[in-house]
Amino acid sequence: MATPVSGRNRPSFRRFLSPPVILAALAIVVFAFYQYILPNLVQPVQDFFDGWLPITTVNQCLIWAMLAVGLNIVVGYAGLLDLGYVAFWAIGGYVAAWIMSPFFTQWTVNIFGSAAPGLEAGIHVNFWLVLPIGAAVCALAGVIIGAPTLRLKSDYLALVTLGFGEIIPEFFRNGGDINGFNLTNGAKGIDPIDPIPTGPLQLLGFPATLNAFDSTYKFLVYAIIAAVAIFISLRIRIGRLGRAWLAIREDELAASMMGVPLMRTKLAAYAVGAAIGGLGGVCYATVTGGVIPDSFQFANSIILLAMVVLGGMGNVWGVFLGAFILEWINSTGLAQFGTSVNSTLGTNINFPSYNFLIFGSLLILMMLFRREGLLPETRTKQVLQEPERGEIESVGADLEGTTV
């Protein structure tokens, strides 16, 4: 008689659909399409993708999505309202600019770097080493800012993070002369950033270094880093630390009574979220070729928060999708839509100037009709779809007054 196969030993295909496998397959498909298929298609199709979804826009969307995933750890997992997340983005970008450029010409340091010919002076650290350095510096910054402020709650915490987000860009803007030392080059910023060395990836046909025009190859690099950020976020979410974050988000008092160390757990959320922000900042510096303080305005923190809310606060995939959609609208979609409308109707409306009006309208509509976001977390969806206490009482009163 055949032995029944237990549920534990039954072959399962879920492992083949794990997030890393899905992301890797999707990244390979997108890379192959832009690198090999699109150049061989008819010209109208090429013009469509070049106008509506160029690979440079895809790279920008990936970086914004990475930043939104980091903010989701702070806001969506731990329930800590952070209005200054752009500061970690800025710190990561400037760390890359300091140690991946010829800015500090008084020193000549090269640690497996890829300095351009004629720009050997300065500090040139390999991009793959700068990533953990930028993440570590931002994590330390998150701990420093969080240690004295995370005892605050709700609106007060939001105000403190808002101040932090305003201070950091101003520091970079005014750091061109600190007792005679040029730390940030002021409002001019720092450029150029060293190209990305590919190392062993050359065996797969990659160029030795990825410059400004190697956007398709850069896409794979950013996709790998985004996949790492998503993987970390998902794994922590189901672990002990992630469950502690969710407990604090739901009821801080109950979490503390159950033995959750509030301060240490909140600091961990700030540190992990800031580290992912640092990864995004390093990638942003390489995709733009430099950093300037004006790129890290407070409005970017609000846009990142809108991405988290619209995508589905607490759900990594929803946040990733929301960030991708909003950044595409902001960078390419709105401008292309305006061009199409103006050419059809003969008007001259500057649609990109109304981006905040559109974002505000989207937020209003989402809060009215789908408060949980596009792809909500199950727990958040259940909470937001529960009727209010007054509605329950009114329904109960109606039932009591009904006679059979």
mmCIF file of C-alpha atoms in Angstrom:
data_model
loop_
_atom_site.group_PDB
_atom_site.id
_atom_site.type_symbol
_atom_site.label_atom_id
_atom_site.label_comp_id
_atom_site.label_asym_id
_atom_site.label_seq_id
_atom_site.Cartn_x
_atom_site.Cartn_y
_atom_site.Cartn_z
ATOM 1 C CA MET A 1 0.000 0.000 0.000
ATOM 2 C CA ALA A 2 1.345 3.400 -0.946
ATOM 3 C CA THR A 3 2.366 5.622 1.903
ATOM 4 C CA PRO A 4 0.363 8.887 1.963
ATOM 5 C CA VAL A 5 2.395 11.963 1.403
ATOM 6 C CA SER A 6 2.233 14.256 4.392
ATOM 7 C CA GLY A 7 1.657 17.991 4.031
ATOM 8 C CA ARG A 8 5.183 18.669 5.191
ATOM 9 C CA ASN A 9 6.752 16.329 2.605
ATOM 10 C CA ARG A 10 4.392 17.194 -0.245
ATOM 11 C CA PRO A 11 6.314 18.934 -3.036
ATOM 12 C CA SER A 12 5.548 22.621 -3.091
ATOM 13 C CA PHE A 13 6.187 25.173 -5.786
ATOM 14 C CA ARG A 14 5.873 28.208 -3.502
ATOM 15 C CA ARG A 15 9.627 28.308 -3.041
ATOM 16 C CA PHE A 16 9.968 28.845 -6.780
ATOM 17 C CA LEU A 17 7.739 31.902 -6.477
ATOM 18 C CA SER A 18 9.612 33.511 -3.600
ATOM 19 C CA PRO A 19 10.182 37.293 -3.794
ATOM 20 C CA PRO A 20 13.878 37.043 -4.803
ATOM 21 C CA VAL A 21 13.034 34.684 -7.658
ATOM 22 C CA ILE A 22 10.158 36.864 -8.859
ATOM 23 C CA LEU A 23 12.277 40.021 -8.733
ATOM 24 C CA ALA A 24 15.211 38.361 -10.481
ATOM 25 C CA ALA A 25 12.999 37.022 -13.272
ATOM 26 C CA LEU A 26 11.254 40.368 -13.730
ATOM 27 C CA ALA A 27 14.555 42.266 -13.795
ATOM 28 C CA ILE A 28 16.000 39.914 -16.414
ATOM 29 C CA VAL A 29 12.890 40.272 -18.587
ATOM 30 C CA VAL A 30 12.983 44.081 -18.405
ATOM 31 C CA PHE A 31 16.721 44.167 -19.100
ATOM 32 C CA ALA A 32 16.404 41.855 -22.093
ATOM 33 C CA PHE A 33 13.525 43.888 -23.480
ATOM 34 C CA TYR A 34 15.323 47.247 -23.319
ATOM 35 C CA GLN A 35 18.742 45.914 -24.300
ATOM 36 C CA TYR A 36 17.916 43.450 -27.086
ATOM 37 C CA ILE A 37 14.242 43.490 -28.091
ATOM 38 C CA LEU A 38 13.256 47.165 -28.151
ATOM 39 C CA PRO A 39 16.045 48.294 -30.560
ATOM 40 C CA ASN A 40 14.776 45.748 -33.113
ATOM 41 C CA LEU A 41 11.118 46.744 -32.963
ATOM 42 C CA VAL A 42 9.396 49.116 -35.373
ATOM 43 C CA GLN A 43 10.048 52.816 -34.918
ATOM 44 C CA PRO A 44 6.584 53.747 -33.528
ATOM 45 C CA VAL A 45 7.010 51.235 -30.693
ATOM 46 C CA GLN A 46 10.488 52.560 -29.939
ATOM 47 C CA ASP A 47 9.166 56.126 -29.909
ATOM 48 C CA PHE A 48 6.382 55.117 -27.536
ATOM 49 C CA PHE A 49 8.741 53.592 -24.963
ATOM 50 C CA ASP A 50 11.312 56.371 -25.392
ATOM 51 C CA GLY A 51 8.594 58.904 -24.650
ATOM 52 C CA TRP A 52 6.412 57.197 -22.056
ATOM 53 C CA LEU A 53 8.738 54.746 -20.283
ATOM 54 C CA PRO A 54 12.453 55.275 -21.026
ATOM 55 C CA ILE A 55 14.935 53.180 -19.114
ATOM 56 C CA THR A 56 16.212 56.281 -17.281
ATOM 57 C CA THR A 57 12.743 56.770 -15.835
ATOM 58 C CA VAL A 58 12.623 53.112 -14.800
ATOM 59 C CA ASN A 59 15.912 53.599 -12.923
ATOM 60 C CA GLN A 60 14.555 56.666 -11.122
ATOM 61 C CA CYS A 61 11.384 54.792 -10.207
ATOM 62 C CA LEU A 62 13.459 51.938 -8.772
ATOM 63 C CA ILE A 63 15.407 54.310 -6.544
ATOM 64 C CA TRP A 64 12.270 56.065 -5.296
ATOM 65 C CA ALA A 65 10.668 52.676 -4.659
ATOM 66 C CA MET A 66 13.728 51.632 -2.658
ATOM 67 C CA LEU A 67 13.440 54.771 -0.527
ATOM 68 C CA ALA A 68 9.717 54.191 -0.030
ATOM 69 C CA VAL A 69 10.415 50.638 1.173
ATOM 70 C CA GLY A 70 12.793 52.082 3.770
ATOM 71 C CA LEU A 71 10.239 54.655 4.927
ATOM 72 C CA ASN A 72 7.616 51.903 5.121
ATOM 73 C CA ILE A 73 9.663 50.215 7.850
ATOM 74 C CA VAL A 74 9.434 53.339 10.000
ATOM 75 C CA VAL A 75 5.874 54.384 9.181
ATOM 76 C CA GLY A 76 4.160 51.211 8.014
ATOM 77 C CA TYR A 77 5.739 48.666 10.365
ATOM 78 C CA ALA A 78 6.520 50.616 13.536
ATOM 79 C CA GLY A 79 3.849 53.312 13.140
ATOM 80 C CA LEU A 80 6.319 56.190 13.670
ATOM 81 C CA LEU A 81 5.381 59.259 11.636
ATOM 82 C CA ASP A 82 8.567 60.452 9.925
ATOM 83 C CA LEU A 83 8.448 63.702 7.954
ATOM 84 C CA GLY A 84 12.197 64.043 7.489
ATOM 85 C CA TYR A 85 13.176 60.823 5.737
ATOM 86 C CA VAL A 86 14.745 62.792 2.901
ATOM 87 C CA ALA A 87 17.620 63.560 5.295
ATOM 88 C CA PHE A 88 18.852 59.951 5.142
ATOM 89 C CA TRP A 89 18.566 60.062 1.374
ATOM 90 C CA ALA A 90 20.756 63.172 1.396
ATOM 91 C CA ILE A 91 23.324 61.691 3.779
ATOM 92 C CA GLY A 92 23.681 58.580 1.633
ATOM 93 C CA GLY A 93 24.105 60.700 -1.487
ATOM 94 C CA TYR A 94 26.774 62.907 0.060
ATOM 95 C CA VAL A 95 28.657 59.908 1.480
ATOM 96 C CA ALA A 96 28.888 58.596 -2.086
ATOM 97 C CA ALA A 97 29.946 62.032 -3.332
ATOM 98 C CA TRP A 98 32.697 62.329 -0.725
ATOM 99 C CA ILE A 99 34.307 58.949 -1.317
ATOM 100 C CA MET A 100 33.485 58.368 -4.992
ATOM 101 C CA SER A 101 34.682 61.602 -6.584
ATOM 102 C CA PRO A 102 37.726 63.855 -7.050
ATOM 103 C CA PHE A 103 36.193 66.423 -4.663
ATOM 104 C CA PHE A 104 38.836 66.186 -1.899
ATOM 105 C CA THR A 105 41.776 66.911 -4.178
ATOM 106 C CA GLN A 106 44.121 67.330 -1.198
ATOM 107 C CA TRP A 107 44.036 63.558 -0.742
ATOM 108 C CA THR A 108 44.632 60.738 -3.182
ATOM 109 C CA VAL A 109 43.028 57.514 -2.021
ATOM 110 C CA ASN A 110 41.894 54.692 -4.257
ATOM 111 C CA ILE A 111 40.280 51.565 -2.834
ATOM 112 C CA PHE A 112 39.345 49.460 -5.860
ATOM 113 C CA GLY A 113 37.770 52.602 -7.283
ATOM 114 C CA SER A 114 37.125 53.539 -10.908
ATOM 115 C CA ALA A 115 38.359 57.095 -11.229
ATOM 116 C CA ALA A 116 38.012 58.625 -14.677
ATOM 117 C CA PRO A 117 41.255 59.489 -16.507
ATOM 118 C CA GLY A 118 42.591 62.829 -15.342
ATOM 119 C CA LEU A 119 40.533 62.717 -12.126
ATOM 120 C CA GLU A 120 42.729 60.417 -10.067
ATOM 121 C CA ALA A 121 43.021 62.887 -7.180
ATOM 122 C CA GLY A 122 40.458 62.641 -4.402
ATOM 123 C CA ILE A 123 38.903 59.635 -2.687
ATOM 124 C CA HIS A 124 37.797 56.803 -4.949
ATOM 125 C CA VAL A 125 36.187 53.843 -3.199
ATOM 126 C CA ASN A 126 34.563 51.022 -5.106
ATOM 127 C CA PHE A 127 30.805 51.462 -5.502
ATOM 128 C CA TRP A 128 30.060 48.058 -3.987
ATOM 129 C CA LEU A 129 31.970 49.073 -0.858
ATOM 130 C CA VAL A 130 30.292 52.484 -0.709
ATOM 131 C CA LEU A 131 26.871 50.842 -0.456
ATOM 132 C CA PRO A 132 27.414 49.311 3.025
ATOM 133 C CA ILE A 133 29.347 52.403 4.117
ATOM 134 C CA GLY A 134 26.481 54.691 3.163
ATOM 135 C CA ALA A 135 23.969 52.363 4.833
ATOM 136 C CA ALA A 136 26.039 52.239 8.041
ATOM 137 C CA VAL A 137 26.470 56.024 8.213
ATOM 138 C CA CYS A 138 22.732 56.558 7.720
ATOM 139 C CA ALA A 139 21.886 53.911 10.313
ATOM 140 C CA LEU A 140 24.141 55.712 12.790
ATOM 141 C CA ALA A 141 22.452 59.004 11.918
ATOM 142 C CA GLY A 142 19.071 57.364 12.522
ATOM 143 C CA VAL A 143 20.169 56.207 15.960
ATOM 144 C CA ILE A 144 21.609 59.625 16.823
ATOM 145 C CA ILE A 145 18.445 61.491 15.864
ATOM 146 C CA GLY A 146 16.160 58.822 17.294
ATOM 147 C CA ALA A 147 17.766 58.376 20.701
ATOM 148 C CA PRO A 148 16.684 61.751 22.140
ATOM 149 C CA THR A 149 13.429 62.099 20.208
ATOM 150 C CA LEU A 150 11.682 58.719 20.051
ATOM 151 C CA ARG A 151 10.231 59.223 23.512
ATOM 152 C CA LEU A 152 7.873 61.642 21.795
ATOM 153 C CA LYS A 153 4.725 60.437 20.095
ATOM 154 C CA SER A 154 2.492 61.233 17.121
ATOM 155 C CA ASP A 155 2.490 64.927 16.201
ATOM 156 C CA TYR A 156 5.466 65.823 18.373
ATOM 157 C CA LEU A 157 7.610 63.139 16.779
ATOM 158 C CA ALA A 158 6.503 64.314 13.346
ATOM 159 C CA LEU A 159 7.598 67.870 14.173
ATOM 160 C CA VAL A 160 11.024 66.716 15.367
ATOM 161 C CA THR A 161 11.628 64.627 12.242
ATOM 162 C CA LEU A 162 10.408 67.549 10.148
ATOM 163 C CA GLY A 163 13.072 69.728 11.755
ATOM 164 C CA PHE A 164 15.721 67.085 11.157
ATOM 165 C CA GLY A 165 14.703 66.865 7.512
ATOM 166 C CA GLU A 166 15.057 70.629 7.172
ATOM 167 C CA ILE A 167 18.386 70.895 9.010
ATOM 168 C CA ILE A 168 20.346 68.339 6.983
ATOM 169 C CA PRO A 169 19.835 69.930 3.515
ATOM 170 C CA GLU A 170 20.595 73.356 4.983
ATOM 171 C CA PHE A 171 23.781 71.976 6.489
ATOM 172 C CA PHE A 172 24.866 70.682 3.096
ATOM 173 C CA ARG A 173 23.885 73.978 1.469
ATOM 174 C CA ASN A 174 25.983 75.990 3.933
ATOM 175 C CA GLY A 175 28.832 73.521 4.387
ATOM 176 C CA GLY A 176 31.064 75.069 1.750
ATOM 177 C CA ASP A 177 33.098 76.924 4.357
ATOM 178 C CA ILE A 178 33.379 75.361 7.800
ATOM 179 C CA ASN A 179 36.281 77.164 9.449
ATOM 180 C CA GLY A 180 37.945 77.379 6.050
ATOM 181 C CA PHE A 181 37.251 73.768 5.084
ATOM 182 C CA ASN A 182 35.024 73.012 2.098
ATOM 183 C CA LEU A 183 32.951 70.017 3.139
ATOM 184 C CA THR A 184 29.963 70.106 0.788
ATOM 185 C CA ASN A 185 30.806 72.701 -1.898
ATOM 186 C CA GLY A 186 27.727 74.678 -0.879
ATOM 187 C CA ALA A 187 24.805 75.096 -3.264
ATOM 188 C CA LYS A 188 26.928 73.940 -6.222
ATOM 189 C CA GLY A 189 27.053 70.404 -4.905
ATOM 190 C CA ILE A 190 29.615 67.740 -5.749
ATOM 191 C CA ASP A 191 30.252 66.162 -9.131
ATOM 192 C CA PRO A 192 31.244 64.092 -11.015
ATOM 193 C CA ILE A 193 30.634 60.767 -9.302
ATOM 194 C CA ASP A 194 32.809 57.817 -10.287
ATOM 195 C CA PRO A 195 31.274 55.260 -12.666
ATOM 196 C CA ILE A 196 30.098 51.921 -11.310
ATOM 197 C CA PRO A 197 32.656 49.112 -11.760
ATOM 198 C CA THR A 198 31.104 45.795 -12.756
ATOM 199 C CA GLY A 199 33.877 43.421 -11.704
ATOM 200 C CA PRO A 200 32.922 39.773 -12.308
ATOM 201 C CA LEU A 201 29.828 40.870 -14.220
ATOM 202 C CA GLN A 202 32.142 41.514 -17.174
ATOM 203 C CA LEU A 203 32.058 37.752 -17.738
ATOM 204 C CA LEU A 204 28.374 38.191 -18.620
ATOM 205 C CA GLY A 205 29.107 40.838 -21.211
ATOM 206 C CA PHE A 206 28.875 43.938 -19.002
ATOM 207 C CA PRO A 207 31.159 46.912 -19.705
ATOM 208 C CA ALA A 208 34.071 47.357 -17.297
ATOM 209 C CA THR A 209 32.425 50.488 -15.855
ATOM 210 C CA LEU A 210 28.901 51.838 -16.118
ATOM 211 C CA ASN A 211 28.837 55.472 -17.181
ATOM 212 C CA ALA A 212 25.998 57.916 -17.794
ATOM 213 C CA PHE A 213 24.893 56.228 -21.036
ATOM 214 C CA ASP A 214 24.847 52.669 -19.683
ATOM 215 C CA SER A 215 21.349 53.041 -18.248
ATOM 216 C CA THR A 216 20.207 49.550 -19.202
ATOM 217 C CA TYR A 217 23.071 47.877 -17.359
ATOM 218 C CA LYS A 218 22.576 50.248 -14.434
ATOM 219 C CA PHE A 219 19.003 49.028 -14.248
ATOM 220 C CA LEU A 220 20.206 45.549 -13.289
ATOM 221 C CA VAL A 221 22.455 47.026 -10.589
ATOM 222 C CA TYR A 222 19.635 49.059 -9.079
ATOM 223 C CA ALA A 223 17.253 46.114 -9.392
ATOM 224 C CA ILE A 224 19.661 43.944 -7.384
ATOM 225 C CA ILE A 225 19.932 46.561 -4.646
ATOM 226 C CA ALA A 226 16.155 47.117 -4.582
ATOM 227 C CA ALA A 227 15.654 43.343 -4.337
ATOM 228 C CA VAL A 228 18.009 43.238 -1.341
ATOM 229 C CA ALA A 229 16.057 46.047 0.351
ATOM 230 C CA ILE A 230 12.754 44.272 -0.278
ATOM 231 C CA PHE A 231 14.135 40.933 0.902
ATOM 232 C CA ILE A 232 15.427 42.481 4.137
ATOM 233 C CA SER A 233 12.112 44.216 4.729
ATOM 234 C CA LEU A 234 10.086 41.046 4.170
ATOM 235 C CA ARG A 235 12.323 38.836 6.307
ATOM 236 C CA ILE A 236 12.380 41.265 9.230
ATOM 237 C CA ARG A 237 8.602 41.631 8.949
ATOM 238 C CA ILE A 238 7.983 37.982 9.870
ATOM 239 C CA GLY A 239 10.703 37.847 12.523
ATOM 240 C CA ARG A 240 10.675 38.749 16.186
ATOM 241 C CA LEU A 241 11.700 42.341 15.554
ATOM 242 C CA GLY A 242 9.030 42.812 12.906
ATOM 243 C CA ARG A 243 6.341 41.452 15.217
ATOM 244 C CA ALA A 244 7.531 43.847 17.913
ATOM 245 C CA TRP A 245 7.205 46.752 15.461
ATOM 246 C CA LEU A 246 3.665 45.720 14.601
ATOM 247 C CA ALA A 247 2.789 45.415 18.286
ATOM 248 C CA ILE A 248 4.025 48.944 18.913
ATOM 249 C CA ARG A 249 2.090 50.202 15.911
ATOM 250 C CA GLU A 250 -1.159 48.639 17.113
ATOM 251 C CA ASP A 251 -0.929 49.505 20.814
ATOM 252 C CA GLU A 252 2.244 50.846 22.367
ATOM 253 C CA LEU A 253 1.025 50.429 25.950
ATOM 254 C CA ALA A 254 0.005 46.820 25.408
ATOM 255 C CA ALA A 255 3.335 46.101 23.702
ATOM 256 C CA SER A 256 5.287 47.495 26.648
ATOM 257 C CA MET A 257 3.183 45.434 29.096
ATOM 258 C CA MET A 258 4.040 42.324 27.069
ATOM 259 C CA GLY A 259 7.742 42.997 27.491
ATOM 260 C CA VAL A 260 8.605 44.748 24.225
ATOM 261 C CA PRO A 261 11.481 47.221 24.851
ATOM 262 C CA LEU A 262 9.946 50.310 23.264
ATOM 263 C CA MET A 263 13.012 52.516 22.927
ATOM 264 C CA ARG A 264 15.309 49.836 21.573
ATOM 265 C CA THR A 265 12.683 48.551 19.144
ATOM 266 C CA LYS A 266 11.892 52.023 17.816
ATOM 267 C CA LEU A 267 15.597 52.774 17.377
ATOM 268 C CA ALA A 268 15.950 49.557 15.401
ATOM 269 C CA ALA A 269 13.145 50.686 13.080
ATOM 270 C CA TYR A 270 14.841 54.041 12.558
ATOM 271 C CA ALA A 271 18.228 52.425 11.969
ATOM 272 C CA VAL A 272 16.986 49.849 9.432
ATOM 273 C CA GLY A 273 14.824 52.387 7.587
ATOM 274 C CA ALA A 274 17.689 54.889 7.513
ATOM 275 C CA ALA A 275 20.110 52.231 6.206
ATOM 276 C CA ILE A 276 17.836 51.504 3.245
ATOM 277 C CA GLY A 277 17.556 55.251 2.699
ATOM 278 C CA GLY A 278 21.341 55.360 2.572
ATOM 279 C CA LEU A 279 21.382 52.682 -0.136
ATOM 280 C CA GLY A 280 18.906 54.762 -2.120
ATOM 281 C CA GLY A 281 21.028 57.871 -1.644
ATOM 282 C CA VAL A 282 24.155 56.156 -2.972
ATOM 283 C CA CYS A 283 22.241 54.891 -6.010
ATOM 284 C CA TYR A 284 20.734 58.322 -6.581
ATOM 285 C CA ALA A 285 24.191 59.911 -6.631
ATOM 286 C CA THR A 286 25.340 57.475 -9.315
ATOM 287 C CA VAL A 287 22.242 57.845 -11.492
ATOM 288 C CA THR A 288 22.410 61.655 -11.478
ATOM 289 C CA GLY A 289 26.201 61.879 -11.584
ATOM 290 C CA GLY A 290 26.371 64.258 -8.615
ATOM 291 C CA VAL A 291 24.520 65.713 -5.633
ATOM 292 C CA ILE A 292 23.173 69.179 -4.878
ATOM 293 C CA PRO A 293 21.278 70.308 -1.751
ATOM 294 C CA ASP A 294 18.216 71.380 -3.745
ATOM 295 C CA SER A 295 17.541 67.737 -4.624
ATOM 296 C CA PHE A 296 16.672 66.975 -0.995
ATOM 297 C CA GLN A 297 13.844 69.361 -0.268
ATOM 298 C CA PHE A 298 11.116 68.749 2.287
ATOM 299 C CA ALA A 299 8.613 68.183 -0.518
ATOM 300 C CA ASN A 300 10.400 64.924 -1.371
ATOM 301 C CA SER A 301 9.669 63.607 2.123
ATOM 302 C CA ILE A 302 5.985 64.340 1.584
ATOM 303 C CA ILE A 303 6.038 62.593 -1.800
ATOM 304 C CA LEU A 304 7.699 59.537 -0.235
ATOM 305 C CA LEU A 305 5.073 59.479 2.506
ATOM 306 C CA ALA A 306 2.334 59.744 -0.129
ATOM 307 C CA MET A 307 3.872 56.754 -1.923
ATOM 308 C CA VAL A 308 3.688 54.694 1.257
ATOM 309 C CA VAL A 309 0.092 55.700 2.001
ATOM 310 C CA LEU A 310 -1.217 55.303 -1.535
ATOM 311 C CA GLY A 311 0.560 52.016 -2.132
ATOM 312 C CA GLY A 312 -0.634 50.378 1.067
ATOM 313 C CA MET A 313 1.060 51.212 4.347
ATOM 314 C CA GLY A 314 2.723 48.141 5.826
ATOM 315 C CA ASN A 315 2.674 46.113 2.589
ATOM 316 C CA VAL A 316 6.067 46.100 0.868
ATOM 317 C CA TRP A 317 4.681 45.213 -2.543
ATOM 318 C CA GLY A 318 1.990 47.882 -2.323
ATOM 319 C CA VAL A 319 4.515 50.517 -1.309
ATOM 320 C CA PHE A 320 6.834 49.475 -4.135
ATOM 321 C CA LEU A 321 3.976 49.709 -6.652
ATOM 322 C CA GLY A 322 2.734 53.040 -5.301
ATOM 323 C CA ALA A 323 6.227 54.541 -5.439
ATOM 324 C CA PHE A 324 6.785 53.293 -8.967
ATOM 325 C CA ILE A 325 3.481 54.733 -10.200
ATOM 326 C CA LEU A 326 3.806 58.133 -8.514
ATOM 327 C CA GLU A 327 7.406 58.650 -9.611
ATOM 328 C CA TRP A 328 6.512 57.667 -13.173
ATOM 329 C CA ILE A 329 3.685 60.207 -13.143
ATOM 330 C CA ASN A 330 5.948 62.878 -11.704
ATOM 331 C CA SER A 331 8.940 62.298 -13.976
ATOM 332 C CA THR A 332 7.477 61.234 -17.320
ATOM 333 C CA GLY A 333 3.806 60.363 -17.359
ATOM 334 C CA LEU A 334 2.405 63.796 -16.566
ATOM 335 C CA ALA A 335 4.637 65.568 -19.078
ATOM 336 C CA GLN A 336 3.805 63.090 -21.837
ATOM 337 C CA PHE A 337 0.106 63.287 -21.049
ATOM 338 C CA GLY A 338 0.284 67.077 -21.223
ATOM 339 C CA THR A 339 2.072 66.931 -24.566
ATOM 340 C CA SER A 340 -0.589 64.612 -25.980
ATOM 341 C CA VAL A 341 -3.449 66.784 -24.715
ATOM 342 C CA ASN A 342 -1.872 70.025 -25.935
ATOM 343 C CA SER A 343 -1.126 68.596 -29.369
ATOM 344 C CA THR A 344 -4.673 67.250 -29.685
ATOM 345 C CA LEU A 345 -6.589 70.268 -28.385
ATOM 346 C CA GLY A 346 -4.160 72.963 -29.484
ATOM 347 C CA THR A 347 -3.730 74.215 -25.916
ATOM 348 C CA ASN A 348 -0.595 75.257 -24.027
ATOM 349 C CA ILE A 349 -1.094 73.930 -20.493
ATOM 350 C CA ASN A 350 1.926 73.182 -18.331
ATOM 351 C CA PHE A 351 0.684 69.926 -16.792
ATOM 352 C CA PRO A 352 3.843 69.130 -14.739
ATOM 353 C CA SER A 353 3.329 72.344 -12.764
ATOM 354 C CA TYR A 354 0.111 70.814 -11.381
ATOM 355 C CA ASN A 355 1.793 67.712 -9.970
ATOM 356 C CA PHE A 356 1.066 68.582 -6.322
ATOM 357 C CA LEU A 357 -2.550 69.360 -7.195
ATOM 358 C CA ILE A 358 -2.820 65.917 -8.770
ATOM 359 C CA PHE A 359 -1.088 64.205 -5.847
ATOM 360 C CA GLY A 360 -3.393 66.004 -3.408
ATOM 361 C CA SER A 361 -6.453 64.990 -5.396
ATOM 362 C CA LEU A 362 -5.257 61.374 -5.455
ATOM 363 C CA LEU A 363 -4.781 61.432 -1.685
ATOM 364 C CA ILE A 364 -8.280 62.832 -1.146
ATOM 365 C CA LEU A 365 -9.856 60.230 -3.408
ATOM 366 C CA MET A 366 -7.883 57.411 -1.800
ATOM 367 C CA MET A 367 -8.841 58.504 1.716
ATOM 368 C CA LEU A 368 -12.494 58.697 0.693
ATOM 369 C CA PHE A 369 -12.800 55.450 -1.233
ATOM 370 C CA ARG A 370 -9.781 53.259 -0.418
ATOM 371 C CA ARG A 371 -8.074 54.325 2.778
ATOM 372 C CA GLU A 372 -6.041 51.123 2.986
ATOM 373 C CA GLY A 373 -4.151 51.830 -0.273
ATOM 374 C CA LEU A 374 -3.745 50.004 -3.565
ATOM 375 C CA LEU A 375 -2.330 46.771 -2.110
ATOM 376 C CA PRO A 376 -3.100 46.966 1.595
ATOM 377 C CA GLU A 377 -1.692 44.844 4.376
ATOM 378 C CA THR A 378 -4.316 42.376 5.596
ATOM 379 C CA ARG A 379 -4.261 43.660 9.163
ATOM 380 C CA THR A 380 -4.500 47.293 8.072
ATOM 381 C CA LYS A 381 -7.328 46.513 5.662
ATOM 382 C CA GLN A 382 -9.365 44.824 8.392
ATOM 383 C CA VAL A 383 -8.859 47.706 10.798
ATOM 384 C CA LEU A 384 -9.735 50.422 8.298
ATOM 385 C CA GLN A 385 -12.791 48.604 7.008
ATOM 386 C CA GLU A 386 -14.273 48.063 10.461
ATOM 387 C CA PRO A 387 -17.360 50.218 11.084
ATOM 388 C CA GLU A 388 -17.060 53.021 13.583
ATOM 389 C CA ARG A 389 -18.466 52.530 17.084
ATOM 390 C CA GLY A 390 -21.288 54.963 16.392
ATOM 391 C CA GLU A 391 -22.252 53.044 13.279
ATOM 392 C CA ILE A 392 -22.327 49.764 15.222
ATOM 393 C CA GLU A 393 -24.535 51.292 17.932
ATOM 394 C CA SER A 394 -26.926 52.753 15.362
ATOM 395 C CA VAL A 395 -27.212 49.404 13.571
ATOM 396 C CA GLY A 396 -27.850 47.677 16.907
ATOM 397 C CA ALA A 397 -30.557 50.172 17.787
ATOM 398 C CA ASP A 398 -32.241 49.631 14.415
ATOM 399 C CA LEU A 399 -32.190 45.873 14.960
ATOM 400 C CA GLU A 400 -33.706 46.210 18.432
ATOM 401 C CA GLY A 401 -36.524 48.316 17.035
ATOM 402 C CA THR A 402 -37.303 45.801 14.291
ATOM 403 C CA THR A 403 -40.092 43.388 15.026
ATOM 404 C CA VAL A 404 -40.455 40.023 13.401
#
